[in-house]
Coordinates of C-alpha atoms in Angstrom, one line a residue:
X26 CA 17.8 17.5 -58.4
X27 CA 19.0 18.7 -54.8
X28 CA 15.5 17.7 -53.1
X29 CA 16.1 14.0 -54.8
X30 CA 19.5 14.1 -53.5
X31 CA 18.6 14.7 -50.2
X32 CA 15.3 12.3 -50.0
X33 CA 18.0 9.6 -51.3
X34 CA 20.5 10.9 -48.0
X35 CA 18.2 10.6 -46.0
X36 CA 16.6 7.2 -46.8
X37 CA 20.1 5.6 -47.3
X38 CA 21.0 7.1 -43.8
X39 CA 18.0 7.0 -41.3
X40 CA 18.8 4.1 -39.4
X41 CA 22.5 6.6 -38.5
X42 CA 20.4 9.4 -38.3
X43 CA 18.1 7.9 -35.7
X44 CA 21.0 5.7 -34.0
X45 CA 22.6 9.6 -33.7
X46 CA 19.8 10.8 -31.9
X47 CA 19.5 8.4 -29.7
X48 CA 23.0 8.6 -29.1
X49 CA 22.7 12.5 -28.4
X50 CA 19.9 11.6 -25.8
X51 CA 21.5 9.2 -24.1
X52 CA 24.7 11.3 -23.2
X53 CA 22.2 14.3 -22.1
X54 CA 20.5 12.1 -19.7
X55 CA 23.9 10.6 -18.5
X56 CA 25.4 14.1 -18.5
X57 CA 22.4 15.5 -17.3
X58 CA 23.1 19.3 -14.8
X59 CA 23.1 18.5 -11.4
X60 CA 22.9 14.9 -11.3
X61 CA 25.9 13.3 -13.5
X62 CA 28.1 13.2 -10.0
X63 CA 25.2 11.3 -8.0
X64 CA 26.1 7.7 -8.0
X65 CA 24.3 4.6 -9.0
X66 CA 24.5 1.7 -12.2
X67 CA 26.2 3.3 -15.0
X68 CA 23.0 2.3 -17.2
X69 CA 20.2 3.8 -15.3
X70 CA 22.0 7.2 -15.8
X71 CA 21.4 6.9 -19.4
X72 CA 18.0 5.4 -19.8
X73 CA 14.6 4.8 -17.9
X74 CA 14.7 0.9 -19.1
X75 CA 17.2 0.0 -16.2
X76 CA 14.2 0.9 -13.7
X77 CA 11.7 -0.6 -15.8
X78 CA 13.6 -3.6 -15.4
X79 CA 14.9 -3.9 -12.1
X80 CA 10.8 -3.3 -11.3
X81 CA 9.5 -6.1 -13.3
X82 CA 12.2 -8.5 -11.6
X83 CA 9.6 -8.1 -9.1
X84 CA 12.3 -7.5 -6.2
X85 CA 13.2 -3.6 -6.9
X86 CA 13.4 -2.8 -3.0
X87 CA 15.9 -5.0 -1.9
X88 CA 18.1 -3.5 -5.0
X89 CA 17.6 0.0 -4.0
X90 CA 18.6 -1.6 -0.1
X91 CA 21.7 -2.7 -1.7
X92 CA 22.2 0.5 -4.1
X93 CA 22.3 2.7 -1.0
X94 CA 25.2 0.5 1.3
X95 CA 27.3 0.8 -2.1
X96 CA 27.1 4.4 -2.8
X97 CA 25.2 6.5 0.2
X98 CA 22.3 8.4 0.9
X99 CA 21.8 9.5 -2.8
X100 CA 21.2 6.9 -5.8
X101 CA 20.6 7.8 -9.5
X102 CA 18.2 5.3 -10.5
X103 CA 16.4 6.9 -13.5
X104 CA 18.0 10.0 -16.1
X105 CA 16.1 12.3 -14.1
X106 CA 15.1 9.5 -10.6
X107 CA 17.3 10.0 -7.3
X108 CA 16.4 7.6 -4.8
X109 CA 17.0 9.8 -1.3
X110 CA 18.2 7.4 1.6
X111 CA 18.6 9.5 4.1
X112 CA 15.7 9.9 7.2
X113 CA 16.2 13.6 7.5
X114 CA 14.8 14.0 4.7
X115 CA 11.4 13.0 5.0
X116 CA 10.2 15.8 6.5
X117 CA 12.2 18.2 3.2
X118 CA 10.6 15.9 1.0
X119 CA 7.1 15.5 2.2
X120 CA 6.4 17.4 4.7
X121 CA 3.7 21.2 4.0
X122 CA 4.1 23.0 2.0
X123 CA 7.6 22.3 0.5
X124 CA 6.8 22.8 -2.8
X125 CA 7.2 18.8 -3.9
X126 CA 4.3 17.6 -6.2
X127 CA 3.4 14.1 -6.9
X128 CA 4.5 12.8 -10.3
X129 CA 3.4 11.2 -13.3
X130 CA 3.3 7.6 -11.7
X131 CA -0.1 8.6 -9.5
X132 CA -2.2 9.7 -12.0
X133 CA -1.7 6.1 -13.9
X134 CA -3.6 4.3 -10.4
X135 CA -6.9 6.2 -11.1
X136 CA -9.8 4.9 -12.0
X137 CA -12.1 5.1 -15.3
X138 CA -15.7 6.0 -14.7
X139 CA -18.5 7.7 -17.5
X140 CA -15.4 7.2 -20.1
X141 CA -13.1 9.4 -18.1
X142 CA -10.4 9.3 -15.5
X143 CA -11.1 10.0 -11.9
X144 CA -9.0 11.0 -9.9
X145 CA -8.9 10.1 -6.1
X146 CA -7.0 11.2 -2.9
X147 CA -3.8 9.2 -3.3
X148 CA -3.8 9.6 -7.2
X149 CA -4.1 13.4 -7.9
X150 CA -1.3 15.6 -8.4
X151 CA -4.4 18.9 -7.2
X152 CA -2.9 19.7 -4.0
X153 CA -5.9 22.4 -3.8
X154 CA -8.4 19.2 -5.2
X155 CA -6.7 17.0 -2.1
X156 CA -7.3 19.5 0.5
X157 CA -11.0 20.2 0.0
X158 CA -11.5 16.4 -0.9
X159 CA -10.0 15.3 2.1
X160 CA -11.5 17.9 4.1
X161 CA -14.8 16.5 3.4
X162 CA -14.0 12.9 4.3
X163 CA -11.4 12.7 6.8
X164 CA -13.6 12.3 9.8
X165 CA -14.6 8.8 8.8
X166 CA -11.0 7.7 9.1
X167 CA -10.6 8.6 12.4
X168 CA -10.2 6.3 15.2
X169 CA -12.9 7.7 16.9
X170 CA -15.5 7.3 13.8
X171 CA -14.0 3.9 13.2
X172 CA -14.1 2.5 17.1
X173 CA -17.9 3.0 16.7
X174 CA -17.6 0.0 14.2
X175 CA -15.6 -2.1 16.2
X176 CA -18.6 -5.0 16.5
X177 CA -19.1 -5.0 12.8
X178 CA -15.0 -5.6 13.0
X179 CA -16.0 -8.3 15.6
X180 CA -18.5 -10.3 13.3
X181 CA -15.9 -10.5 10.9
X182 CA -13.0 -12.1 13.1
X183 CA -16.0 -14.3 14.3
X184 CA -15.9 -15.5 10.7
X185 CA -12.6 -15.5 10.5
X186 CA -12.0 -18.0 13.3
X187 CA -15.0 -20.3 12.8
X188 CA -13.4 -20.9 9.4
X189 CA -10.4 -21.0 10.4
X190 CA -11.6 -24.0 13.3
X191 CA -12.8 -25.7 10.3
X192 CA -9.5 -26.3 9.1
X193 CA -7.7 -27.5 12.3
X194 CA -10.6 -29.1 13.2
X195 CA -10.1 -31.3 9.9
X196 CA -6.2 -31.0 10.1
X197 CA -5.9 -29.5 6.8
X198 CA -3.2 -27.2 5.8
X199 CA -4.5 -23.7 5.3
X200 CA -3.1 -20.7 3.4
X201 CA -3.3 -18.2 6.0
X202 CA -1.4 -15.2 3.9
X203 CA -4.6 -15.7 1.8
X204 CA -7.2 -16.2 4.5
X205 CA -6.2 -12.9 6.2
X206 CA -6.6 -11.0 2.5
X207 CA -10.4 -12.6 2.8
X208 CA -10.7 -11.2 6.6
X209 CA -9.1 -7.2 5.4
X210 CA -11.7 -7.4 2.1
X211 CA -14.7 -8.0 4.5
X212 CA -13.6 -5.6 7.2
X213 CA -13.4 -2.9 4.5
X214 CA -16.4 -3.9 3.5
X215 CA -17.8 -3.0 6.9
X216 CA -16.2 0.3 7.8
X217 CA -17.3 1.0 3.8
X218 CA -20.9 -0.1 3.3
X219 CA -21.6 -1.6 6.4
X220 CA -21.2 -4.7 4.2
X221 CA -19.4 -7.8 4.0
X222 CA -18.1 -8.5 0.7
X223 CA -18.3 -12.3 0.8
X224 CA -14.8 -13.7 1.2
X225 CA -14.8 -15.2 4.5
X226 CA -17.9 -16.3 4.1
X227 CA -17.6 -18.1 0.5
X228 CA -13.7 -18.4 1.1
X229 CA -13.0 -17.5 -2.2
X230 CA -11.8 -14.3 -4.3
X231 CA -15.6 -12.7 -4.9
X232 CA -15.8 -11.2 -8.6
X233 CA -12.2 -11.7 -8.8
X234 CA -11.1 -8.4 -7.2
X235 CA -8.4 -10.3 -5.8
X236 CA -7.2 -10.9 -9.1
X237 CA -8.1 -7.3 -10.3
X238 CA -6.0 -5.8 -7.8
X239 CA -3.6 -7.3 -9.0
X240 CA -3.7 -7.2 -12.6
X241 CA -4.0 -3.3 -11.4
X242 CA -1.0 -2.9 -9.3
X243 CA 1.1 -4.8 -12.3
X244 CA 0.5 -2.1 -14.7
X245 CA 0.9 0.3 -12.4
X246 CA 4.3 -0.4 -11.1
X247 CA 5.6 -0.8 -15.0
X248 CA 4.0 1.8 -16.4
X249 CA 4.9 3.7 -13.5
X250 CA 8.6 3.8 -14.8
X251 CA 7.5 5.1 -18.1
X252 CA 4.3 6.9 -17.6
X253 CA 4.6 8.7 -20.7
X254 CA 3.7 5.6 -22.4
X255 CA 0.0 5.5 -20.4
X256 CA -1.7 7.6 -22.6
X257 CA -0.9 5.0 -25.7
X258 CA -1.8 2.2 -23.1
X259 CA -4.6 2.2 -21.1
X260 CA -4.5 5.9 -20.6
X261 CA -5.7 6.4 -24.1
X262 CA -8.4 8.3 -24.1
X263 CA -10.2 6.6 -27.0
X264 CA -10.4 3.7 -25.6
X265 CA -13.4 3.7 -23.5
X266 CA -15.2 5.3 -26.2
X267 CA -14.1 2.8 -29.1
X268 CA -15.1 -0.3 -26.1
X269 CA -17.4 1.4 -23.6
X270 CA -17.1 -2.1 -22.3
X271 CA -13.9 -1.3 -20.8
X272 CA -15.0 -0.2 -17.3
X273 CA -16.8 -3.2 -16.6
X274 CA -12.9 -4.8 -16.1
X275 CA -12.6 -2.9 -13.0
X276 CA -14.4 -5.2 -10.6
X277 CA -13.3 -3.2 -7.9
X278 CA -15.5 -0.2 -9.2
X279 CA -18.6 -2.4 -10.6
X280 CA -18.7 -3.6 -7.0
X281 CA -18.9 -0.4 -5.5
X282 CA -21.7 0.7 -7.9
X283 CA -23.5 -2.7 -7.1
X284 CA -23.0 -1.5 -2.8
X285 CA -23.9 2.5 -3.8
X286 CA -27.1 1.2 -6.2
X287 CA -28.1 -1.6 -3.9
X288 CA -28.3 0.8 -0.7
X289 CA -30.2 4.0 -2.6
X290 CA -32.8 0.9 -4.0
X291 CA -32.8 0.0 -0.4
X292 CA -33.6 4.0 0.4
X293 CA -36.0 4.2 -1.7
X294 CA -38.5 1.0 -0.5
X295 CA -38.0 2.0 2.9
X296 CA -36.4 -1.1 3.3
X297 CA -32.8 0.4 5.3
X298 CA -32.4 -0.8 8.5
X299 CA -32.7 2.2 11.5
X300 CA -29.3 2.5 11.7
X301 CA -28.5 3.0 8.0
X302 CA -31.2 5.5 7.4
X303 CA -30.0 9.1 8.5
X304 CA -26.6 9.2 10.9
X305 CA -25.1 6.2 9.7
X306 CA -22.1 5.4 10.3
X307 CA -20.1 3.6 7.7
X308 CA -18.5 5.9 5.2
X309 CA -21.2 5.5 2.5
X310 CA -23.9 6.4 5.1
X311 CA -21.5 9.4 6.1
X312 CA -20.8 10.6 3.1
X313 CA -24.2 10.1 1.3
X314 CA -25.5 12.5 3.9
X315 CA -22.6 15.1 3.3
X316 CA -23.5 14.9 -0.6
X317 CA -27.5 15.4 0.0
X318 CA -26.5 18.3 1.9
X319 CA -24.3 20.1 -0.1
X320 CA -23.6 17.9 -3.9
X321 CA -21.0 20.2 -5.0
X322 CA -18.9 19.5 -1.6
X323 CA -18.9 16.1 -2.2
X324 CA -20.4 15.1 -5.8
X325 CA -21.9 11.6 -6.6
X326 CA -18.5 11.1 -8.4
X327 CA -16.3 11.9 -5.4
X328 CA -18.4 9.4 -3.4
X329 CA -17.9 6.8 -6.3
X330 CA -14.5 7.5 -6.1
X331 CA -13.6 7.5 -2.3
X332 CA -15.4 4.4 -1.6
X333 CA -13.8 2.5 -5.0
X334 CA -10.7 3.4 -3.1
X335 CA -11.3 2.2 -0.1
X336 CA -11.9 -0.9 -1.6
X337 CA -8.3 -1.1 -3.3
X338 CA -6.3 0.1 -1.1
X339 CA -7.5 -0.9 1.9
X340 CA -7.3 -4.2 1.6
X341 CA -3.7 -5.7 0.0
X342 CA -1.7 -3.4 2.0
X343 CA -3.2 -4.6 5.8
X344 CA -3.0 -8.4 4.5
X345 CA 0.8 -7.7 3.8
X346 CA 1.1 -6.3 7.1
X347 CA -0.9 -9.0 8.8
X348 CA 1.4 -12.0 6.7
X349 CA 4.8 -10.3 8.1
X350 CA 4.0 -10.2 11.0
X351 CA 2.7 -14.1 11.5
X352 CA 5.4 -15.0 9.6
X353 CA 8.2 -13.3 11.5
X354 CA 6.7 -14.9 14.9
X355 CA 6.8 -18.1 13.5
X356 CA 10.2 -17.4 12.3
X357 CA 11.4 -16.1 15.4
X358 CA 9.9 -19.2 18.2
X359 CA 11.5 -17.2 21.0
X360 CA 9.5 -14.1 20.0
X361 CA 6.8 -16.0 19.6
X362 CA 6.9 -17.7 23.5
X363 CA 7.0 -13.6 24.4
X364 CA 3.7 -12.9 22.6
X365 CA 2.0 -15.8 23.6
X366 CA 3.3 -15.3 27.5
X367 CA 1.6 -11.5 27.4
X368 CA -1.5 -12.2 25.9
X369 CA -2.2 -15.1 28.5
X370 CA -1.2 -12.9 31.6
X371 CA -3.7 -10.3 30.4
X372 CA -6.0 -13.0 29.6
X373 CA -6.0 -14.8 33.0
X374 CA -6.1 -10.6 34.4
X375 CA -9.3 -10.5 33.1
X376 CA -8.1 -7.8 30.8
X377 CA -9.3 -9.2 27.4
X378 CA -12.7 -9.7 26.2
X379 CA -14.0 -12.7 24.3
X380 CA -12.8 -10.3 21.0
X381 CA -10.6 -8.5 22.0
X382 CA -10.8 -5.3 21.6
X383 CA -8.5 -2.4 19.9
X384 CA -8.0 0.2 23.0
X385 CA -7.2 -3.8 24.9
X386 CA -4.7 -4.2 22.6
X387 CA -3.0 -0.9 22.5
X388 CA -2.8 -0.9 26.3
X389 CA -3.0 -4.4 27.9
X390 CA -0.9 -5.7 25.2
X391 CA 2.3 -3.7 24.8
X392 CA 4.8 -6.5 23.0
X393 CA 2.4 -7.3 20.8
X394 CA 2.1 -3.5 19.6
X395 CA 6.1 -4.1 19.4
X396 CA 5.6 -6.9 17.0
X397 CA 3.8 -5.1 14.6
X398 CA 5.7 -2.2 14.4
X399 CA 8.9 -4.1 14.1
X400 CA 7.4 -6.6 11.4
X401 CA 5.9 -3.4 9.5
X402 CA 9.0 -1.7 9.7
X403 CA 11.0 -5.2 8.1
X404 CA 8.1 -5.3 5.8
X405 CA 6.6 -2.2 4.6
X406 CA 3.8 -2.7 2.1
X407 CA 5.3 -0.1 0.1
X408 CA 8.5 -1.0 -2.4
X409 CA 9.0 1.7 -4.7
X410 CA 9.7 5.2 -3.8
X411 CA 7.0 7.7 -3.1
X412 CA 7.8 10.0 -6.1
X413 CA 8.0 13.8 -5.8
X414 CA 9.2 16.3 -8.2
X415 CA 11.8 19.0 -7.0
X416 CA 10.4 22.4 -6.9
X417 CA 11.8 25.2 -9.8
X418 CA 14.0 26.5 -7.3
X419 CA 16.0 23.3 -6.5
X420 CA 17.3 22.0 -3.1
X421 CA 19.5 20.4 -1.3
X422 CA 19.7 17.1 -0.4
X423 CA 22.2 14.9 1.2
X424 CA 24.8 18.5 0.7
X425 CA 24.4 18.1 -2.8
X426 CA 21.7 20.1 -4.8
X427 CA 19.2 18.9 -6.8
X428 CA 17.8 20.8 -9.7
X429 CA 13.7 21.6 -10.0
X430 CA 12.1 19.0 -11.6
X431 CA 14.1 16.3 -10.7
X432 CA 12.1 13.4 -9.2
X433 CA 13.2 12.3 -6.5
X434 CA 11.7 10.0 -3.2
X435 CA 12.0 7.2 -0.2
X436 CA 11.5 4.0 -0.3
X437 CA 10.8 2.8 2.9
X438 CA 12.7 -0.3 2.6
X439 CA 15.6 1.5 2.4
X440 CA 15.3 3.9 5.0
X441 CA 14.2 0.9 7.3
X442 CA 17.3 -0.9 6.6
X443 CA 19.4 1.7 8.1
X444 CA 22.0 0.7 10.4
X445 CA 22.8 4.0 11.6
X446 CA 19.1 4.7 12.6
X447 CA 17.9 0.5 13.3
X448 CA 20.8 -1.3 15.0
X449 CA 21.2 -4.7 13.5
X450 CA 18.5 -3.8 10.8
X451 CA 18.3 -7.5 9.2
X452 CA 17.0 -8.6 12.6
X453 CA 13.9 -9.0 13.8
X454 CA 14.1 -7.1 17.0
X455 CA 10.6 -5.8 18.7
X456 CA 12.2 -5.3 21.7
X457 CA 14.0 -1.9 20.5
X458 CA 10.9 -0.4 20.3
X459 CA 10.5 -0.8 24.0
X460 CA 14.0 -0.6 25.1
X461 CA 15.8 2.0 23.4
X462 CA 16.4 5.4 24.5
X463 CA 14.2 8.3 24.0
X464 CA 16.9 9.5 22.3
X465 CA 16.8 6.5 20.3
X466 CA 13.4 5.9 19.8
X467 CA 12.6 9.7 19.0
X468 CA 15.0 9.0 15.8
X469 CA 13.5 5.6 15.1
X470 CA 9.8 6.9 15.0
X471 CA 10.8 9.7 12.7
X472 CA 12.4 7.7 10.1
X473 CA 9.4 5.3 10.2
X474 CA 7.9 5.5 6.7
X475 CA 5.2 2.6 6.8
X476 CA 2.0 5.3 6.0
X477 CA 4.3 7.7 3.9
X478 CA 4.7 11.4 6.0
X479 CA 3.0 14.9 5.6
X480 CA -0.4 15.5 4.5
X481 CA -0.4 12.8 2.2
X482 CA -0.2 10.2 4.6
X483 CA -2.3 7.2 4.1
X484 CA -5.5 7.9 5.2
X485 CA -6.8 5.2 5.9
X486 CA -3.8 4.2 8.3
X487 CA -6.3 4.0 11.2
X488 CA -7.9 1.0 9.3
X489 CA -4.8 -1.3 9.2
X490 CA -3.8 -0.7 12.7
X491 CA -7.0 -1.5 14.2
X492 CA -7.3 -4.5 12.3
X493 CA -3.5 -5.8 13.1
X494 CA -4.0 -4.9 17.1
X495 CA -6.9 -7.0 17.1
X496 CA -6.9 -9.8 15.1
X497 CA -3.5 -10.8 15.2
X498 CA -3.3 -11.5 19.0
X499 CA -7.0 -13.2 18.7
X500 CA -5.3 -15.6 16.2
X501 CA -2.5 -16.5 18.4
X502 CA -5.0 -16.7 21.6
X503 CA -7.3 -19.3 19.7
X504 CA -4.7 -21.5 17.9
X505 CA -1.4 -22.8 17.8
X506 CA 0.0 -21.8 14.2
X507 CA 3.3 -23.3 12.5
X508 CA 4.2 -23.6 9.1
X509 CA 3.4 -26.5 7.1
X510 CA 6.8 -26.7 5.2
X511 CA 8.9 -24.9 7.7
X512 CA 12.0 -25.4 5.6
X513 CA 10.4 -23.5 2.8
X514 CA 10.4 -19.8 2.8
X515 CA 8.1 -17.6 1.7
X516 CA 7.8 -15.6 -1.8
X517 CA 7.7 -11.8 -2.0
X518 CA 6.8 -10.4 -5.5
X519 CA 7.5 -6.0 -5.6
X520 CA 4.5 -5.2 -8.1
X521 CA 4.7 -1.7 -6.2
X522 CA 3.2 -3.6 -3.0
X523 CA 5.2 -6.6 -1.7
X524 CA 2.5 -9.5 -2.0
X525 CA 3.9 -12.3 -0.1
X526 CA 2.4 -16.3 -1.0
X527 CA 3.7 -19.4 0.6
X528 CA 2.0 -18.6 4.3
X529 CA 0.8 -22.1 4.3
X530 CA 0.2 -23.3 7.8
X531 CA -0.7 -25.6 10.3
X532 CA -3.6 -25.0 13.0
X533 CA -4.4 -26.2 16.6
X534 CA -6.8 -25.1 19.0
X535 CA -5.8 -24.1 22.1
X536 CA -7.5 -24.6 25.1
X537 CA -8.6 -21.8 26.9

């Protein structure tokens, strides 16, 4: 008679009971040790869903930018998420061995491959798995490994351009955020396979990794708020067993398997060009050889896995790069005049070549290098915070401490937004990069976040730069670029990159 009595409680009262307990955890987030007195909205002290939405708005960094003027160099964006503003920081945060560990938001950006998830550089929380794997390929990011490609870079930005001709030659509006995506995909492809991928070429999005990427970085930024929902999601790990289909949606990696295949096939009929053969030097070619000499240094898997990466990484993030930086020129005339001015002098110097080439560039061309940073450092690819948890012990922060296991990170945005570290930080200013003080300048290139800090910097930082200091003042050099509808600005989107569209412009040649 009791049991009934209860059964009958309990049914007549579950939606209180559960209402209760959600009640209960609610207050111990808000409440939460350590972190109630760190300020920020009211509602993402209580629950993960402010985050999740102020992320699928799609404009999350300029609300952390705004967050941080209100309340300081500590936000509480999540129950247990503090956004840190503050530059000094980085190097507590980030830099060896401080004890901070990625968080559950990397593991969702791996791959699936053989019905399992594979994990790669950026995306594994192994600090002992990301030493010995980068280790093993780090050399082929170097400027010095990558130089040796600069022709294959070269054939590419011949593409580029003769398409690009095709468009003023025609006067036909072109969308040149898009067209630069096409020109990072193939130069990948080179430094990667020693391969074009086809989108200059065909002008088109090949296989629709374009799209993939995408789709990818989507789900990643949302499910990144709430990773313990990946493992129902596409984390689950029935799923490639109950549709073994499943991996074939990853163009990105069914590329790479077509590149690796296609070159062993290649290998195998003799059919490899000299320079393929032993001693390549694309990263396949390198790290092929480092896997035939030693497999469990470098397993077919890790190869699989680094190149896939390449592939989606290293593409979106340089074309944002590439897009603020044209569009804050054409945005800024006067700035513009300044760029044009310098590469002309060096040109009638007889200090560029017919491509012109990175160490050029870096030397011949130093307001241009300006340019970029100050574009990058206005626009950083990046627009969430790089995640850390706190280690057991806690730390302090800001003068306040933190408890272990609280996540906290930097956006970049934010710390590049700073007044007290950027003067005038709204602006569009290259010239501080040349003018300031050492003083100045010492604390400007420290709080610059563009590639993230410590050892897991970007890797493949070396990539982007030698892309931007070559291409973009060839562009300017060959044509005279406005925008189509100048009235119209352009849209930014924060699916954990900030895409940009709307880069629509007009072309003439110039006469040389």
């Amino acid at each position: 008679m009791a049991e009934t009595t209860v059964i009958s409680f309990v049914k007549a009262y579950t939606g209180y009971i559960i209402l209760g307990l959600l009640l209960l955890r609610f207050l111990g987030n808000r409440f939460r040790r350590g972190l109630s007195g760190i300020p920020g909205p009211k509602l993402a002290s209580y629950t993960a869903l402010w985050k999740l939405y102020s992320v699928w708005k799609g404009d999350h960094h300029n609300t952390e930018i705004h967050l941080h003027r209100k309340y300081g160099p500590l936000v509480r964006i999540g129950p247990n998420h503090v956004s840190v503003g503050d530059p000094k920081a980085i190097p507590m945060i980030y830099g060896l061995n401080k004890g901070f560990t990625k968080t559950a938001f990397y593991p969702i950006q791996c791959i699936s491959w053989n019905k399992q998830p594979q994990m790669n550089l950026f995306s594994s929380r192994d600090e002992q798995y990301h030493r010995d794997q980068k280790k093993s390929v780090a050399n082929a990011y170097s400027m010095t490994s990558l130089l040796d490609l600069e022709p294959a870079v070269d054939s590419c930005t011949e593409i580029f351009l003769s398409q690009l001709h095709r468009f003023a030659d025609s006067k036909t509006p072109v969308d040149l955020g898009m067209w630069m995506q096409y020109y990072a995909f193939d130069v990948v492809g080179e430094f990667t396979f020693s391969k074009k991928l086809g989108f200059l070429q065909e002008g088109r999005d090949v296989d629709d990794m374009i799209k993939a990427i995408e789709g990818m970085l989507v789900y990643a930024s949302l499910c990144g708020q709430v990773p313990e929902l990946h493992p129902f999601l596409l984390g689950n790990p029935l799923f490639p067993i109950l549709m073994p289909s499943m991996e074939t949606w990853n163009q990105v990696l069914q590329f790479t398997l077509k590149a690796v295949n296609s070159r062993a096939s290649l290998q195998r009929d003799g059919e490899l060009e000299e320079g393929h053969k032993d001693g390549g030097k694309d990263m396949l070619s390198r790290w092929m050889a480092i896997h035939e000499k030693d497999p469990e240094k470098l397993s077919t898997r890790d190869v699989i896995v680094h190149l896939s990466t390449n592939v989606f990484a290293g593409s979106d993030t340089t074309a944002i790069a590439m897009r603020a930086i044209l569009y804050l020129l054409l945005r800024h005339p006067e700035k513009m005049a300044k760029v044009r001015d310098e590469i002309d002098r060096a040109d009638r110097e007889g200090k560029l070549s017919n491509f012109i080439s990175y160490r050029e560039s870096l030397t011949d061309l130093p307001y241009v290098g300006a340019v970029i940073k100050e574009a990058m450092r206005l626009h950083p690819s990046v627009g969430l915070i790089l995640e850390r948890h706190v280690p057991k012990q806690g730390v302090t922060l800001c003068g306040k401490h933190i408890p272990g296991g609280t996540v906290v990170g930097i956006n970049a945005w934010v710390i590049h937004h700073d007044a007290n570290v950027f003067p005038d930080p709204d602006s569009f200013i290259p010239e501080r990069w040349i003018e300031s003080s050492e003083e100045r300048l010492k604390i400007m290139e420290q709080s610059y976040f563009v590639f993230g800090s410590g050892s897991r910097t970007c890797i493949g930082k070396n990539i982007s730069l030698m892309e931007m200091y070559k291409v973009i003042p060839q562009l300017l050099r060959e044509f005279d670029i406005t925008l189509h509808n100048p009235k119209e600005g352009w849209k930014t989107r924060n699916v954990w990159f900030v895409q940009q569209e709307g880069l629509i412009c007009d072309l003439v040649p110039r006469r040389r």
